[in-house]
C-alpha cells in the first residue's frame, strides 16, 4: 500500500517551455502533498506544501509564479514549472501523506528529472 | 526549529555485515516522529522505519532497526546482514507539530555494500 505515482520520469525541453509534473496517490487519499527539489549529492529541499482545495504554502525563496501548484483532489497534485530556464534543471520529487499526525510517513513518487536546454 | 545532523562520510560495508548510520536531532517539540528513508541511485525515496518520540521500544522493521536514545537526541539506523541492494543514500528525517508536520531532512549518508 501507500503508492505514489509521479509522471513524467524524465523531461528534456527547450528554454521557455512550461512543464507540468503530476503526483498521484494511487491507493490512499492524501490530505497533504509536498513538492521537493534535489540537487546532485544534496538533500531534499522542500519547495511547497499542498493541501487539497486550498492554496499551496511555499517555502521562503520559492517563486510562486514560477512554480505553480494545484491540488485539485485528494489523490492528485500538479507542479507546473512555468517558462523554464536552464537553472530550473533539477530532480523534482513529490510526496503524499494520508493523515496529519507526526507519526504519518510521507510516501514519495519516483521523481522527475527535468533538463532545460 | 528542527535540525537533523548526519555527519558520517561515505561508508563501505562488507556484504552480510551490519552497519550503523548515525543521526542526531535537535528540537524543543514534545511530540515528534523520526523517519529513515533510502534513496538508491535511481532516485526514488523509500520509507524504511519510523520511531515516535513517546515510543518506549526501539522500532524494528525486518533488517532495519532504530537505536533511539531520547536523552541523547539520537536515532541511529542499524542495517543487519547488508546486501548489495542496500547500496544507497540514507536520509534521517523528523516531523513535529511545531514544524507543521513537515519533514526536516538530514544531509544523508552514502552506503556502498561490497561483495
Coordinates of C-alpha atoms in Angstrom, one line a residue:
Chain A
X1 CA 0.0 0.0 0.0
X2 CA 0.8 3.7 0.1
X3 CA 1.9 4.0 -3.5
X4 CA 2.6 7.4 -5.1
X5 CA 2.9 7.8 -8.8
X6 CA 4.8 10.7 -10.4
X7 CA 4.8 11.4 -14.0
X8 CA 6.8 12.1 -16.1
X9 CA 10.1 10.5 -15.0
X10 CA 12.2 12.5 -17.4
X11 CA 11.7 15.7 -19.2
X12 CA 14.0 17.4 -21.7
X13 CA 12.7 20.6 -23.2
X14 CA 13.8 23.9 -24.6
X15 CA 14.2 27.1 -22.5
X16 CA 10.9 29.0 -22.2
X17 CA 8.7 25.9 -22.2
X18 CA 6.3 25.2 -19.3
X19 CA 6.4 21.8 -17.8
X20 CA 3.7 20.1 -15.8
X21 CA 4.5 17.2 -13.3
X22 CA 1.8 15.1 -11.9
X23 CA 1.8 13.4 -8.5
X24 CA -0.9 10.9 -7.7
X25 CA -1.6 8.8 -4.6
X26 CA -2.9 5.5 -6.0
X27 CA -4.2 3.6 -3.1
X28 CA -4.9 6.2 -0.4
X29 CA -6.3 9.7 -0.1
X30 CA -3.6 12.3 0.6
X31 CA -4.7 15.2 2.7
X32 CA -1.3 16.8 2.1
X33 CA 1.2 16.6 -0.7
X34 CA 4.7 18.0 -0.8
X35 CA 7.0 19.1 -3.5
X36 CA 10.7 18.9 -3.2
X37 CA 13.7 19.8 -5.3
X38 CA 17.0 17.9 -5.0
X39 CA 20.4 18.9 -6.5
X40 CA 23.0 16.3 -7.1
X41 CA 24.5 14.8 -3.9
X42 CA 22.4 17.0 -1.7
X43 CA 19.4 16.5 0.5
X44 CA 15.8 17.3 -0.4
X45 CA 14.7 20.9 -0.3
X46 CA 11.0 21.5 0.4
X47 CA 9.5 23.8 -2.1
X48 CA 5.9 23.9 -1.0
X49 CA 3.1 22.1 0.9
X50 CA -0.1 21.4 -0.9
X51 CA -3.4 20.8 0.7
X52 CA -6.5 19.7 -1.3
X53 CA -8.8 22.5 -2.1
X54 CA -6.6 25.3 -0.8
X55 CA -3.6 27.3 -1.9
X56 CA -0.2 25.9 -1.6
X57 CA 2.1 27.1 1.1
X58 CA 5.5 28.0 -0.4
X59 CA 8.8 27.9 1.4
X60 CA 10.9 31.1 1.6
X61 CA 12.7 31.8 -1.5
X62 CA 10.5 29.7 -3.8
X63 CA 8.8 31.8 -6.5
X64 CA 5.1 31.2 -6.5
X65 CA 4.7 32.4 -10.1
X66 CA 7.4 30.2 -11.3
X67 CA 6.3 27.0 -9.6
X68 CA 2.5 26.7 -9.8
X69 CA 1.0 24.1 -7.6
X70 CA -2.5 22.8 -7.9
X71 CA -4.1 20.2 -5.6
X72 CA -7.4 19.5 -7.3
X73 CA -8.3 16.3 -5.5
X74 CA -7.3 14.1 -2.6
X75 CA -5.3 12.0 -5.0
X76 CA -3.7 14.5 -7.4
X77 CA -1.3 17.4 -7.1
X78 CA 0.5 19.0 -10.0
X79 CA 3.6 21.2 -10.2
X80 CA 4.0 23.4 -13.3
X81 CA 7.4 25.0 -13.9
X82 CA 6.5 28.0 -16.0
X83 CA 8.8 29.4 -18.6
X84 CA 11.5 27.0 -17.6
X85 CA 15.1 28.0 -17.9
X86 CA 18.4 26.0 -17.6
X87 CA 18.7 27.0 -13.9
X88 CA 15.4 25.2 -13.2
X89 CA 17.0 21.9 -14.3
X90 CA 16.9 19.6 -11.3
X91 CA 15.3 16.5 -9.8
X92 CA 11.8 17.2 -8.5
X93 CA 10.1 14.7 -6.3
X94 CA 6.7 14.7 -4.7
X95 CA 5.3 13.0 -1.6
X96 CA 1.9 12.4 -0.1
X97 CA 0.7 11.8 3.4
X98 CA -2.6 10.3 4.4
X99 CA -3.0 11.8 7.8
X100 CA -1.8 14.8 9.7
X101 CA 0.0 13.4 12.8
X102 CA 3.7 13.4 13.4
X103 CA 3.6 9.6 13.0
X104 CA 2.4 9.7 9.4
X105 CA 5.2 9.0 7.0
X106 CA 5.4 10.7 3.7
X107 CA 5.3 8.4 0.7
X108 CA 7.3 9.5 -2.3
X109 CA 6.9 9.3 -6.0
X110 CA 9.9 8.2 -8.1
X111 CA 10.8 11.8 -9.0
X112 CA 11.1 13.7 -12.3
X113 CA 14.5 14.6 -13.8
X114 CA 14.0 18.0 -15.6
X115 CA 16.6 19.2 -18.1
X116 CA 16.1 22.5 -19.7
X117 CA 18.3 23.1 -22.8
Chain B
X1 CA 13.5 24.9 14.8
X2 CA 14.1 21.4 13.8
X3 CA 17.5 20.2 12.8
X4 CA 18.8 16.8 11.7
X5 CA 22.5 16.1 11.6
X6 CA 24.1 13.3 9.7
X7 CA 27.9 13.8 9.5
X8 CA 29.4 10.4 8.6
X9 CA 31.4 10.3 5.4
X10 CA 30.6 7.7 2.8
X11 CA 30.8 4.2 4.1
X12 CA 31.9 0.9 2.5
X13 CA 30.3 -2.1 4.1
X14 CA 31.1 -5.8 3.5
X15 CA 28.2 -7.8 2.4
X16 CA 26.5 -9.7 5.2
X17 CA 27.9 -7.3 7.9
X18 CA 25.8 -4.9 9.9
X19 CA 26.1 -1.1 9.5
X20 CA 25.1 1.7 11.8
X21 CA 24.1 5.1 10.4
X22 CA 24.2 8.0 12.8
X23 CA 21.5 10.6 13.2
X24 CA 21.2 13.3 15.8
X25 CA 18.4 15.8 16.0
X26 CA 17.5 19.0 17.8
X27 CA 14.0 20.1 18.7
X28 CA 12.1 21.6 21.5
X29 CA 8.9 20.0 20.5
X30 CA 7.5 17.5 23.0
X31 CA 6.0 15.3 20.3
X32 CA 7.9 14.3 17.2
X33 CA 8.5 11.5 14.8
X34 CA 11.7 10.2 13.3
X35 CA 12.0 8.5 10.0
X36 CA 14.6 6.9 7.8
X37 CA 14.4 6.9 4.1
X38 CA 16.6 5.1 1.5
X39 CA 17.4 6.7 -1.9
X40 CA 19.0 4.4 -4.4
X41 CA 20.8 5.9 -7.4
X42 CA 17.6 5.7 -9.4
X43 CA 16.2 8.5 -7.2
X44 CA 13.1 7.2 -5.5
X45 CA 12.7 7.7 -1.8
X46 CA 11.8 4.6 0.1
X47 CA 10.4 4.8 3.6
X48 CA 12.2 2.3 5.9
X49 CA 11.2 2.8 9.5
X50 CA 9.5 5.2 12.0
X51 CA 10.1 6.0 15.6
X52 CA 7.8 8.1 17.7
X53 CA 9.1 10.3 20.5
X54 CA 6.9 8.6 23.0
X55 CA 7.6 5.1 21.9
X56 CA 9.2 3.0 24.7
X57 CA 10.7 0.4 22.5
X58 CA 13.1 0.8 19.6
X59 CA 11.4 0.3 16.2
X60 CA 12.3 -2.7 14.1
X61 CA 11.3 -3.5 10.5
X62 CA 12.9 -6.6 9.0
X63 CA 16.6 -6.0 8.7
X64 CA 16.2 -2.4 9.9
X65 CA 16.2 -1.3 13.5
X66 CA 16.4 2.1 15.0
X67 CA 18.5 2.7 18.1
X68 CA 16.6 5.5 19.7
X69 CA 18.3 7.3 22.6
X70 CA 15.9 10.2 23.5
X71 CA 18.1 11.8 26.1
X72 CA 21.0 12.0 23.6
X73 CA 18.6 13.0 20.8
X74 CA 19.9 10.3 18.6
X75 CA 18.1 7.9 16.2
X76 CA 20.7 5.7 14.6
X77 CA 19.7 3.2 11.9
X78 CA 21.1 -0.3 12.0
X79 CA 21.0 -2.4 8.9
X80 CA 21.8 -6.0 9.6
X81 CA 23.1 -8.6 7.2
X82 CA 23.9 -6.0 4.5
X83 CA 23.0 -6.9 0.9
X84 CA 24.3 -5.4 -2.3
X85 CA 20.9 -3.8 -2.9
X86 CA 21.4 -1.8 0.3
X87 CA 23.9 0.5 -1.5
X88 CA 22.2 3.9 -1.5
X89 CA 21.9 7.2 0.2
X90 CA 20.1 7.1 3.6
X91 CA 18.3 10.1 5.0
X92 CA 17.2 10.7 8.5
X93 CA 14.1 13.0 8.9
X94 CA 12.0 14.4 11.6
X95 CA 8.4 15.6 11.8
X96 CA 6.9 17.6 14.6
X97 CA 3.8 19.5 15.5
X98 CA 5.6 22.8 15.8
X99 CA 7.1 22.2 12.4
X100 CA 3.7 21.8 11.0
X101 CA 4.4 18.1 10.5
X102 CA 6.7 18.9 7.6
X103 CA 9.8 16.6 7.3
X104 CA 13.2 18.1 8.1
X105 CA 15.9 16.0 6.4
X106 CA 19.5 15.5 7.2
X107 CA 22.2 15.6 4.5
X108 CA 22.3 11.9 4.1
X109 CA 24.7 9.0 4.5
X110 CA 26.2 7.3 1.5
X111 CA 26.5 3.5 1.9
X112 CA 28.2 1.2 -0.6
X113 CA 28.0 -2.5 0.1
X114 CA 30.9 -4.5 -1.4
X115 CA 30.9 -8.2 -2.1

